[in-house]
XYZ file of C-alpha atoms in Angstrom:
581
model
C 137.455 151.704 -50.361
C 136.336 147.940 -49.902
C 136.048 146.475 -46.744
C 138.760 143.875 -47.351
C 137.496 141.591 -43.612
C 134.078 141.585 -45.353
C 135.799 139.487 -48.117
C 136.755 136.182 -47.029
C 138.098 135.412 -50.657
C 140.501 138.356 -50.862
C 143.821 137.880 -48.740
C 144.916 140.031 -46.009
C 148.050 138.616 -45.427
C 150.318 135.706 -47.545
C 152.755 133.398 -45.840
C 155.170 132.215 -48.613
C 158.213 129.532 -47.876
C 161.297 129.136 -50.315
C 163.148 125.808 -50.304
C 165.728 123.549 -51.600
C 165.516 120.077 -50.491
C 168.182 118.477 -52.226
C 167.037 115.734 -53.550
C 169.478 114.628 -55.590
C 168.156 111.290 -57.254
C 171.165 108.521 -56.308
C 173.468 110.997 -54.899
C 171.881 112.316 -52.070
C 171.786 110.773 -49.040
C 168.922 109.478 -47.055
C 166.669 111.438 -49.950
C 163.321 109.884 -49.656
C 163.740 109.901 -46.017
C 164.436 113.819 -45.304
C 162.043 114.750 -48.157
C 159.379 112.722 -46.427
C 160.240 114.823 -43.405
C 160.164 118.078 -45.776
C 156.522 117.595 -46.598
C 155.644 116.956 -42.963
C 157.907 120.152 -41.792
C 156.106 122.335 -44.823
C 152.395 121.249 -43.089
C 153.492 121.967 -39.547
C 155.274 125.135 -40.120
C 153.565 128.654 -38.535
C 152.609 130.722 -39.901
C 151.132 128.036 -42.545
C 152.794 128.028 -45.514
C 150.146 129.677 -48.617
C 152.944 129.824 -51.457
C 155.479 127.745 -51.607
C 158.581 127.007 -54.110
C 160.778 124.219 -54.240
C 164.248 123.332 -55.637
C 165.827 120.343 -56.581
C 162.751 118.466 -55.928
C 163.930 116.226 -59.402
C 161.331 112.986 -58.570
C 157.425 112.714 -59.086
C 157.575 110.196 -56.349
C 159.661 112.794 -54.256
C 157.015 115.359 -55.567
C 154.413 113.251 -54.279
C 155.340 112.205 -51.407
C 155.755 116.069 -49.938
C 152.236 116.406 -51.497
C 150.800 113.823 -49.410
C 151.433 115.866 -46.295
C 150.742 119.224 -47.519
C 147.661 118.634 -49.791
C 145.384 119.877 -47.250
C 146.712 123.103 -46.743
C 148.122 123.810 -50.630
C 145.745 121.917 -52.587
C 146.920 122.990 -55.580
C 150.916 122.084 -57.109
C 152.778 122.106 -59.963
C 155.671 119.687 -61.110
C 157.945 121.225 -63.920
C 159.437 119.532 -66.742
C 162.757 120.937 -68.173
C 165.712 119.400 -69.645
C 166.774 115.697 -69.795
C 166.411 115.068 -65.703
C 163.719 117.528 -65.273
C 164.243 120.925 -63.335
C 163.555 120.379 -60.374
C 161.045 122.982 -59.249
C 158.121 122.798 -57.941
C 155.548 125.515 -57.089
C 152.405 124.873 -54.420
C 149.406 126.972 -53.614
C 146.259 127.716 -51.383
C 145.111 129.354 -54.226
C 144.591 128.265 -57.765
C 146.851 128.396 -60.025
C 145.289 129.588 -63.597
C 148.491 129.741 -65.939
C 151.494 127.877 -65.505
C 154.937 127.458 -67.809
C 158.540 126.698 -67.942
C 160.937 129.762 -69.349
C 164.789 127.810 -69.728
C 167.299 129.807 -69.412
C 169.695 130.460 -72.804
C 172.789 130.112 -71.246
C 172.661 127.094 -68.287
C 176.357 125.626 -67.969
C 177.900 123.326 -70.782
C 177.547 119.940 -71.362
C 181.483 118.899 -70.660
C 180.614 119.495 -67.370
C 178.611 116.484 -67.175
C 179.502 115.769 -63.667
C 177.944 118.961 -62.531
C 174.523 118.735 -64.210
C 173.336 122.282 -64.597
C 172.715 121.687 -68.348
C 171.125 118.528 -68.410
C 168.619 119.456 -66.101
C 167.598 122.633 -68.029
C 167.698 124.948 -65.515
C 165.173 127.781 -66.088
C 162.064 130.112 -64.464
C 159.329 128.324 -63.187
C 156.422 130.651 -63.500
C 152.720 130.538 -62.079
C 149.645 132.729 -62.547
C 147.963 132.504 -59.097
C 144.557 133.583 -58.507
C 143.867 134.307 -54.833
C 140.917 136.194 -55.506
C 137.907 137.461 -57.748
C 138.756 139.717 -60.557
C 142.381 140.215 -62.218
C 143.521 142.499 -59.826
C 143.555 140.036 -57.764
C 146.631 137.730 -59.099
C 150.018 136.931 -57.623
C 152.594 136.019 -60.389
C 155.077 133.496 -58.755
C 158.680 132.740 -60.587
C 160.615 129.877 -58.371
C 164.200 129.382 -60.081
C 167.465 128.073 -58.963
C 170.375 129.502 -60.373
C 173.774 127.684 -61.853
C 175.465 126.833 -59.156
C 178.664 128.655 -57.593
C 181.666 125.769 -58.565
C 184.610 128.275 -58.543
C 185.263 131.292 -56.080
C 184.286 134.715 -57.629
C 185.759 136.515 -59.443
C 187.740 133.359 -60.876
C 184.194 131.472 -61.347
C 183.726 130.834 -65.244
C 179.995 129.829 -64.511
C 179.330 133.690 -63.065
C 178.505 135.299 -66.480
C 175.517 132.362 -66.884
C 174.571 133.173 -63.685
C 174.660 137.026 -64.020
C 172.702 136.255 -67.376
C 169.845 134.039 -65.722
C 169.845 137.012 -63.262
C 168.788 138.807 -65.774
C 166.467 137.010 -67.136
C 164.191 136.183 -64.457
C 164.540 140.095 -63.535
C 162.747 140.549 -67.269
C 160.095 138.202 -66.341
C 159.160 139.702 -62.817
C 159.319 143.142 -64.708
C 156.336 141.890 -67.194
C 154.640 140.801 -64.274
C 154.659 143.962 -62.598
C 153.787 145.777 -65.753
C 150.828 144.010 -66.293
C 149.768 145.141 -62.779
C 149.942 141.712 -60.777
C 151.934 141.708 -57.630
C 155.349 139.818 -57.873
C 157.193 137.243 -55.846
C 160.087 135.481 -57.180
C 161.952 133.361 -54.941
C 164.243 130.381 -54.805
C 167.689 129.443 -54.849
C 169.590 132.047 -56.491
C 173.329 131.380 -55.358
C 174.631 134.883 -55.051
C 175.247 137.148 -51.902
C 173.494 140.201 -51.804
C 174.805 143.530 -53.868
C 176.544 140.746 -56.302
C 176.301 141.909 -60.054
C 172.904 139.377 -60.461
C 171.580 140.617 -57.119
C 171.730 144.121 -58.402
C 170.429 143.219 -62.075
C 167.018 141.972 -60.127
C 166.665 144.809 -58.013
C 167.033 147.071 -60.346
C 165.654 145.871 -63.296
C 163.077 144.158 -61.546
C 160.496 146.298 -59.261
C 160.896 144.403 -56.154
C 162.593 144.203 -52.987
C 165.084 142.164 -51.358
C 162.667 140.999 -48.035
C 165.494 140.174 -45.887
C 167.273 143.034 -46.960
C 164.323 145.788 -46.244
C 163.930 144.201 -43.073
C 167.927 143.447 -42.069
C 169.741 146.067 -44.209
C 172.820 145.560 -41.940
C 172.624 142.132 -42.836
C 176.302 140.625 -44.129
C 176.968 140.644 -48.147
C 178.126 137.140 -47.519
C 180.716 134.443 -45.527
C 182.869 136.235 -42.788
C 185.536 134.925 -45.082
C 184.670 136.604 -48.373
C 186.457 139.847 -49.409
C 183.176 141.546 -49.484
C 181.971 141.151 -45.662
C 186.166 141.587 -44.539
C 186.183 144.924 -46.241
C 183.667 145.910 -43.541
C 185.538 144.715 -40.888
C 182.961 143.254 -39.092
C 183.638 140.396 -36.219
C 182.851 136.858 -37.139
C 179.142 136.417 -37.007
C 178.182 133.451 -34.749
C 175.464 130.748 -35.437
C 172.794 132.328 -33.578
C 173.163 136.017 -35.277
C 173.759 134.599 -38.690
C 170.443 132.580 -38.680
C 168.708 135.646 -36.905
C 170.053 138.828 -38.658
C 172.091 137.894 -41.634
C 169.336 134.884 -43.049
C 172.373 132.243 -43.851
C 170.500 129.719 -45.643
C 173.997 128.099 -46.617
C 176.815 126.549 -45.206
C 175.971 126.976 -41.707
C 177.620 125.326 -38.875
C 174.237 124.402 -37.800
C 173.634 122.082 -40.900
C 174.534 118.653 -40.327
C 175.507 118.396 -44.021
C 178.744 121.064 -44.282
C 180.006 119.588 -41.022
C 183.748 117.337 -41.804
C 183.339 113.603 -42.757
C 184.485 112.883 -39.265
C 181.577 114.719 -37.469
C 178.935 113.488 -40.297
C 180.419 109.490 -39.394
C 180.219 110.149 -35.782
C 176.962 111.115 -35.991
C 175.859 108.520 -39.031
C 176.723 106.400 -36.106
C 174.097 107.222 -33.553
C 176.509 109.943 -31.584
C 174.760 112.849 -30.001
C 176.662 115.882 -31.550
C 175.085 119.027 -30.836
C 176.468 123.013 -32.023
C 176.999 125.626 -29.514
C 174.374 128.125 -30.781
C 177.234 130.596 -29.497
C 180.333 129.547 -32.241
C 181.975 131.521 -34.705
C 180.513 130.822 -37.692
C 182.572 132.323 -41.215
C 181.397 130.134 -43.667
C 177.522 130.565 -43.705
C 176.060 132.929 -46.117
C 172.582 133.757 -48.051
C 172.104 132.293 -51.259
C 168.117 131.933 -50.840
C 165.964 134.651 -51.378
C 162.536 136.079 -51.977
C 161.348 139.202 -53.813
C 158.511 140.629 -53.557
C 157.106 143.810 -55.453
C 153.656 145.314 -56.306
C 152.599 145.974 -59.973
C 153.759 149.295 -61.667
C 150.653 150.282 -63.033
C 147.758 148.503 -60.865
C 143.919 149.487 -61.090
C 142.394 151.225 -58.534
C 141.063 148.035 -56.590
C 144.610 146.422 -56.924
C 145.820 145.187 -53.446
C 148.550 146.650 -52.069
C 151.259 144.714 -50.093
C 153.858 145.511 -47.595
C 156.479 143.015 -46.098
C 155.851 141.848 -42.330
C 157.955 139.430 -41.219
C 160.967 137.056 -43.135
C 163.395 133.943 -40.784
C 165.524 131.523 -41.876
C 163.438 128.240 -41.333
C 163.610 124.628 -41.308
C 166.620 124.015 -39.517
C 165.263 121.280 -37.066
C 166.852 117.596 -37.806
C 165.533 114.638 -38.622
C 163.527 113.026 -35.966
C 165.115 109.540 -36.752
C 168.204 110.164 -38.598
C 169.346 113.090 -37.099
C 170.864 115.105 -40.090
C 169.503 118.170 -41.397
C 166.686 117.821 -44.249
C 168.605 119.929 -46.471
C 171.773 121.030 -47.242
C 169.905 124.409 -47.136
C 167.881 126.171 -45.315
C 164.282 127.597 -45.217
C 162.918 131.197 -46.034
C 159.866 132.113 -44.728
C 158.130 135.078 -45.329
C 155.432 136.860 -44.926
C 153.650 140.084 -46.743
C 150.434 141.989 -45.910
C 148.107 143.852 -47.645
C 148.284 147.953 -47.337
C 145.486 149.021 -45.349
C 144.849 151.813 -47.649
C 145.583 150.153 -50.580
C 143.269 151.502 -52.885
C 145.294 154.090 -54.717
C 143.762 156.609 -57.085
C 146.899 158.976 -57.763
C 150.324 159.899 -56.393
C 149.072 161.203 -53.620
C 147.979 158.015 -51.847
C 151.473 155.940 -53.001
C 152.271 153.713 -49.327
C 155.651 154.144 -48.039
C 156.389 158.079 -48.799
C 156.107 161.072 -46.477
C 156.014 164.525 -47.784
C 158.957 165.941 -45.983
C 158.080 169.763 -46.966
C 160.933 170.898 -44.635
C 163.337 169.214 -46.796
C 166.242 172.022 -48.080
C 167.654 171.956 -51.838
C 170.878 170.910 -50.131
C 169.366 167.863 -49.245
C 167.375 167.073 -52.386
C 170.529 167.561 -53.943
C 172.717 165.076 -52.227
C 169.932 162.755 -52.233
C 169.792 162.952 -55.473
C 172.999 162.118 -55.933
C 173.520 159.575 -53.914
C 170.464 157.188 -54.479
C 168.379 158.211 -57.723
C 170.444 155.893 -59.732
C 170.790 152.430 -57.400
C 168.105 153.401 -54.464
C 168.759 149.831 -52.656
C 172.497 150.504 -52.484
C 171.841 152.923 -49.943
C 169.283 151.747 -47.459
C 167.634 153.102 -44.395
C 169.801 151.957 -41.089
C 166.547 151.893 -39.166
C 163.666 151.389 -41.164
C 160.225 152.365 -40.369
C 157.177 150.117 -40.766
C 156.311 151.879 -43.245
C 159.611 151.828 -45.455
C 158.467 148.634 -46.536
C 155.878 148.861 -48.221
C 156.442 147.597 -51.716
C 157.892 148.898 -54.282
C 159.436 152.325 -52.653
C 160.911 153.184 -56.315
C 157.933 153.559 -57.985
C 155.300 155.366 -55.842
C 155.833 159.212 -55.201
C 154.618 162.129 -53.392
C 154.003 165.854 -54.566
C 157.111 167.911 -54.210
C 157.291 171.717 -52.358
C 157.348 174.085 -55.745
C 160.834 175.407 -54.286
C 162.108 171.889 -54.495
C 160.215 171.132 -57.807
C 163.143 171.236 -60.250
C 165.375 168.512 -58.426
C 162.381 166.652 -57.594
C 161.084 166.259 -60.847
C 164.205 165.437 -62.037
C 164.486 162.298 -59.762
C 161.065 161.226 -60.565
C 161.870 160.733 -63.767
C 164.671 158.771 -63.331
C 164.514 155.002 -64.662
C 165.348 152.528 -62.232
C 168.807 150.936 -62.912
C 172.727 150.465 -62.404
C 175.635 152.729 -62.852
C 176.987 152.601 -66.425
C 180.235 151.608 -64.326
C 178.506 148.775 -63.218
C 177.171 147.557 -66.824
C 181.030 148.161 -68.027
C 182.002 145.568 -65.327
C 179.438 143.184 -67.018
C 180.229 143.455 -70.614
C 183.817 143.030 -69.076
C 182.707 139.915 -67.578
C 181.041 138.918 -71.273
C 184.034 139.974 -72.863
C 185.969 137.894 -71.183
C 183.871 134.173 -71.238
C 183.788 134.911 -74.479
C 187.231 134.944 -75.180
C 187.241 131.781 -73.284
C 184.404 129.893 -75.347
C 186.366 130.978 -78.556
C 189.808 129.614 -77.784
C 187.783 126.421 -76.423
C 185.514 125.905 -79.529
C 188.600 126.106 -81.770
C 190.537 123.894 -79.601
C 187.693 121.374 -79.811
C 187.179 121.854 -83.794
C 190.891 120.726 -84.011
C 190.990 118.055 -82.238
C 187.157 116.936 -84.343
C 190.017 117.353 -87.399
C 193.153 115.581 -85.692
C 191.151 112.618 -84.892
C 189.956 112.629 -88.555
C 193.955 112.490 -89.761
C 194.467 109.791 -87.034
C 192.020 107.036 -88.347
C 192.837 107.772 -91.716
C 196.626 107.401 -90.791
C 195.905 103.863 -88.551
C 193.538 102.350 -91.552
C 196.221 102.797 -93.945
C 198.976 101.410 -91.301
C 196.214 98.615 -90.797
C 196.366 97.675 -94.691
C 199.795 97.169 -94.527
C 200.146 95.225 -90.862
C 200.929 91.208 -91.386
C 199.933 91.249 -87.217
C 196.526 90.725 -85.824
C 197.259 92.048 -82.812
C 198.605 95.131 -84.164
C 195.542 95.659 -86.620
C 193.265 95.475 -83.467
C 195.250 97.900 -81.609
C 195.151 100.288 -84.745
C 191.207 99.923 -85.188
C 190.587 100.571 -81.497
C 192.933 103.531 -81.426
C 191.373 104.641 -84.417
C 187.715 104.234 -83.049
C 188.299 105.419 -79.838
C 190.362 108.833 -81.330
C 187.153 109.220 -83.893
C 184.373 108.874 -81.446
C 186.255 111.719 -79.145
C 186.505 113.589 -82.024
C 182.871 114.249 -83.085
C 181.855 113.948 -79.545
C 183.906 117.460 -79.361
C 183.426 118.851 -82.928
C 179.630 118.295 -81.822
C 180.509 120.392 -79.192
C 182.455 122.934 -81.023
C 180.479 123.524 -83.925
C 177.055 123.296 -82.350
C 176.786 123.713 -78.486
C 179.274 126.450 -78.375
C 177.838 128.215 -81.458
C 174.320 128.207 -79.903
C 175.822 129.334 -76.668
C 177.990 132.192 -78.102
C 174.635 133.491 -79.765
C 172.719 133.395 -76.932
C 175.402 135.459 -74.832
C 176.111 138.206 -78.052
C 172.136 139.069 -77.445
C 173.139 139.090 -73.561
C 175.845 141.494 -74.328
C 173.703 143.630 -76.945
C 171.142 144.210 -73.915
C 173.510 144.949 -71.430
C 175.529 147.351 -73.884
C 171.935 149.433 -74.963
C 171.675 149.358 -70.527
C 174.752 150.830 -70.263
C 174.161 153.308 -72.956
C 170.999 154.551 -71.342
C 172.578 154.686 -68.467
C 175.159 156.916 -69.387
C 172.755 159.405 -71.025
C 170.597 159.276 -67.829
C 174.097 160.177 -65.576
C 175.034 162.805 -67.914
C 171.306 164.195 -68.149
C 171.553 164.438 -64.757
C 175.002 166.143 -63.966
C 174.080 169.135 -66.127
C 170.769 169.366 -64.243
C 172.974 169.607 -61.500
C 175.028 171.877 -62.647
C 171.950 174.125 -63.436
C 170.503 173.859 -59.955
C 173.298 174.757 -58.297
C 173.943 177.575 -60.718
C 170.418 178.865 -60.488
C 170.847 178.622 -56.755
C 174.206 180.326 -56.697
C 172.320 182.989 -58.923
C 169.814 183.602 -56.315
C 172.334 183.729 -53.634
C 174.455 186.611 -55.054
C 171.085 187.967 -55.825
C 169.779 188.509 -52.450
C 173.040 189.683 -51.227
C 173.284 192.192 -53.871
C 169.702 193.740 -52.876
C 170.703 193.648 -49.710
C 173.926 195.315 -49.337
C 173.116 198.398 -52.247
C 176.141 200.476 -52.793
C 178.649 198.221 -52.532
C 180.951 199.504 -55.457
C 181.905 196.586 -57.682
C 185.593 195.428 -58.699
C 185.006 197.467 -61.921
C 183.609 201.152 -60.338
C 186.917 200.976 -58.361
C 189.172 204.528 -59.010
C 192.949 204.079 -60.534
C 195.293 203.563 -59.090
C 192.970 202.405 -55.819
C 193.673 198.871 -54.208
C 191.867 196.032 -55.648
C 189.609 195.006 -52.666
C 187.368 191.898 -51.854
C 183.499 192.671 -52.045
C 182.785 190.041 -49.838
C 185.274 191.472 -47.265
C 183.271 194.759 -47.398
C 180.424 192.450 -46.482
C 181.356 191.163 -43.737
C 183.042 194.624 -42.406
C 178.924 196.437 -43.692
C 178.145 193.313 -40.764
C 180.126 194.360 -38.514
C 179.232 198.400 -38.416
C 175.228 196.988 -38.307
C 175.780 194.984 -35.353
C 178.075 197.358 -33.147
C 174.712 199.960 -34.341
C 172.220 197.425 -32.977
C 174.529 197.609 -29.285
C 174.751 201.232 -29.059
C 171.116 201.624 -29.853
């Protein structure tokens, strides 16, 4: 293997930061100011920053100005374009970046929701071929996104089947990634909690990890005061333990920007307001993330990387204002390369040991338990080793005696319970539904306000009154211009969007069908093993224990009796033997 120090070109380590800096063009306050201060905070942070992504950066002069102060450390950057406002990401590099593009997402929001924004901005994947060394092997694949936007509490939210749809998306473009052998990182806001239906569609169908989760897989599956973290009955996190252990990124007590418009004023104000580090905190929860995986099927010299280190960052204030620079904030990360990462065959996949000792009972219940969602059940304490990316796909011989099971779960495709895809096509089923009733709705109103100018015209041909006649024509305009504004809507945005989510549905129903062949595959392998082992069992006993008449040699008229009560009572001479001799 190469000796990687000899190389100063090739990487032994990456630092990479995820953030959103809310920059909000006329709505945010203070926005140049605090993204000023973001570029300044992105050059002083350590370790220094090598990848970064960015969301809601929607300004080239914001864009600029953060590249002022970071252009000597990540000397190379990319603005995307995307929508009617732009997208908002932004992706910068110590590396170059060789191939860059924009993937929009099919379904993004609707454009009645004006006031929200998601689908004017054209909110999508932005995607960058990084080269941080010679030779192909050699590229990191970078997808910074930022998901539609939580406006309605789960499972009532109406925007969670786009967002469980972009999930998916960006899962199929880290997937290509890996499968052309590149190591992965996609990061950036994704506004979920962990284990949600779109944090489970990436892991699964994507071959990374979680970070914070390999590292913290304790860590809370979101607020204090969500269903999902009271079902574990834990105690209210406070600020210090949810910025430490659970990476809240979100809604924290220590962000200046979720405090009450009474604390905010105070402070606007010049007041000194500080949080006690020590405070319950139930509202703060992680909604940024970063994934990182290695490729699936990687050339010998491919590097590969294991995760170090991962904090929640960035939550100093403002020097002059005071306030937070984000609503958000930072993730920093930070992922090595595998000492022995030259790998030639299964027998040199990182992050395995043979466990030889390992009985079918156990092979069996793991098998059970984890083939089918392995990061559903992590490690409580995991080694150093444990994360070394991806654990799904790299194996290690198996003991002949445990062969059968073995095999068995090496074969297994990565994905979700078919329960799990049922919930989503639920979920499909029922926005669409929704869009239906709502695209009719709108097509008859497109026809009503047709019958309504037609109806104040002819009232307008007969009116002897000015006044009236104006009031009829601006009734009538105003009526008509509604109208097409929603059969526009009707007819062709919610068409479009209804496509777009019955090829959404088709995937995840062809999923859940594999799925359920997989699950059933599996139970009557099972079912075999533990037959075959049952087999052996009675076997061994048999050959043991010779003579022992069976229920059919019995005489008439004798007393049925228990063979496996003559067992134990052929145990029981042997022993008292074994004493007198």
């Amino acid at each position: 293997m190469k000796d990687l120090g000899k190389h100063s070109d090739v990487p032994l380590t990456i630092n990479i930061l995820t953030f959103n800096c809310w920059g909000l063009k006329y709505l945010a306050k203070w926005r140049k100011e605090r993204l000023e201060e973001t570029g300044r905070s992105i050059a002083t942070t350590v370790p220094t920053p090598e990848i970064v992504g960015l969301q809601e950066c929607w300004t080239q002069e914001d864009y600029l100005a953060i590249r002022r102060h970071t252009r000597h450390i990540l000397p190379y950057g990319k603005f995307y374009y995307s929508g009617i406002f732009g997208g908002g990401l932004v992706i910068l590099s110590k590396w170059p970046i060789i191939e860059s593009n924009m993937v929009r997402y099919p379904l993004n929001g609707r454009p009645t929701a004006f006031f929200r924004g998601d689908w004017f901005v054209g909110k999508g994947v932005a995607c960058a071929s990084i080269q941080t060394g010679q030779g192909r092997e050699n590229i990191v694949e970078v997808f910074c996104t930022h998901l539609h936007a939580p406006y309605e509490r789960e499972p009532n939210d109406s925007y969670m089947c786009h967002r469980t749809a972009q999930a998916w998306e960006i899962a199929r473009l880290m997937r290509g990634a890996a499968e052309r052998g590149h190591a992965v990182i996609g990061l950036g806001d994704f506004n979920m909690v962990p284990l949600s239906l779109a944090h489970q569609l990436i892991t699964t169908h994507a071959p990374v990890e979680d970070m914070w989760r390999v590292l913290h897989p304790d860590s809370s599956l979101g607020a204090a005061s969500q269903p999902a973290e009271k079902e574990r009955g834990r105690e209210i996190p406070n600020v210090t333990y949810n910025l430490r252990e659970n990476g809240a990124t979100c809604d924290s007590a220590m962000n200046t920007w979720r405090w009450s418009k009474q604390q905010q004023k105070a402070l606007f104000r010049g007041e000194d307001i500080t949080v006690d580090p020590t405070m319950p905190d139930p509202r703060a929860k992680r909604l940024d993330y970063i994934f990182v995986g290695n490729g699936l099927s990687p050339s010998p010299q491919s590097p590969r990387w294991r995760i170090e280190s991962a904090k929640v960052g960035m939550t100093k204030r403002h020097p002059t204002l005071s306030c937070s620079l984000s609503d958000h904030f930072s993730v920093e990360a930070t992922i090595s390369r595998n000492p022995n990462s030259q790998m030639t065959g299964p027998d040199s996949a990182p992050g395995r040991s043979s466990n030889h000792e390992q009985t079918d009972d156990t092979a069996l219940q793991t098998l059970t338990n984890t083939s089918l969602h392995p990061t559903l059940y992590p490690s409580k304490n995991p080694s150093p080793t444990s994360s070394i990316l991806p654990p799904l796909f790299t194996r290690t011989p198996s003991p002949p005696r445990l062969h059968s099971i073995q095999a068995l779960s090496s074969s297994m495709p990565a994905g979700l319970r078919s329960k799990t895809y049922g919930e989503i096509l639920g979920l499909i089923f029922a926005y669409r539904a929704r869009e239906y009733r709502q695209r009719r709705l709108r097509l008859l109103h497109f026809l009503a306000s047709i019958v309504i100018s037609i109806i104040c015209f002819i009232a307008i041909w007969w009116s002897d009154h000015s006044g009236i006649s104006f009031m009829l024509v601006f009734i009538s305009t105003l009526s008509f211009g509604a109208g097409v504004i929603d059969g526009l809507i009707g007819g062709l945005f919610m068409s479009s969007e209804l496509r777009a989510l019955k090829e959404f549905e088709w995937e995840i129903a062809k999923a859940q069908e594999m799925a359920e062949e997989t699950e059933g595959r599996n139970a009557r392998a099972i079912e075999d093993v533990e037959a075959q082992t049952a087999g052996d069992d009675n076997a061994r006993l048999a050959k043991r224990y010779k003579g022992i008449p069976s229920l059919d040699d019995k005489e008439d008229g004798e007393a049925e009796k228990d063979p496996w009560e003559m067992v134990r009572g052929r145990e029981e001479c042997i022993g008292k033997e074994n004493v007198r001799r």
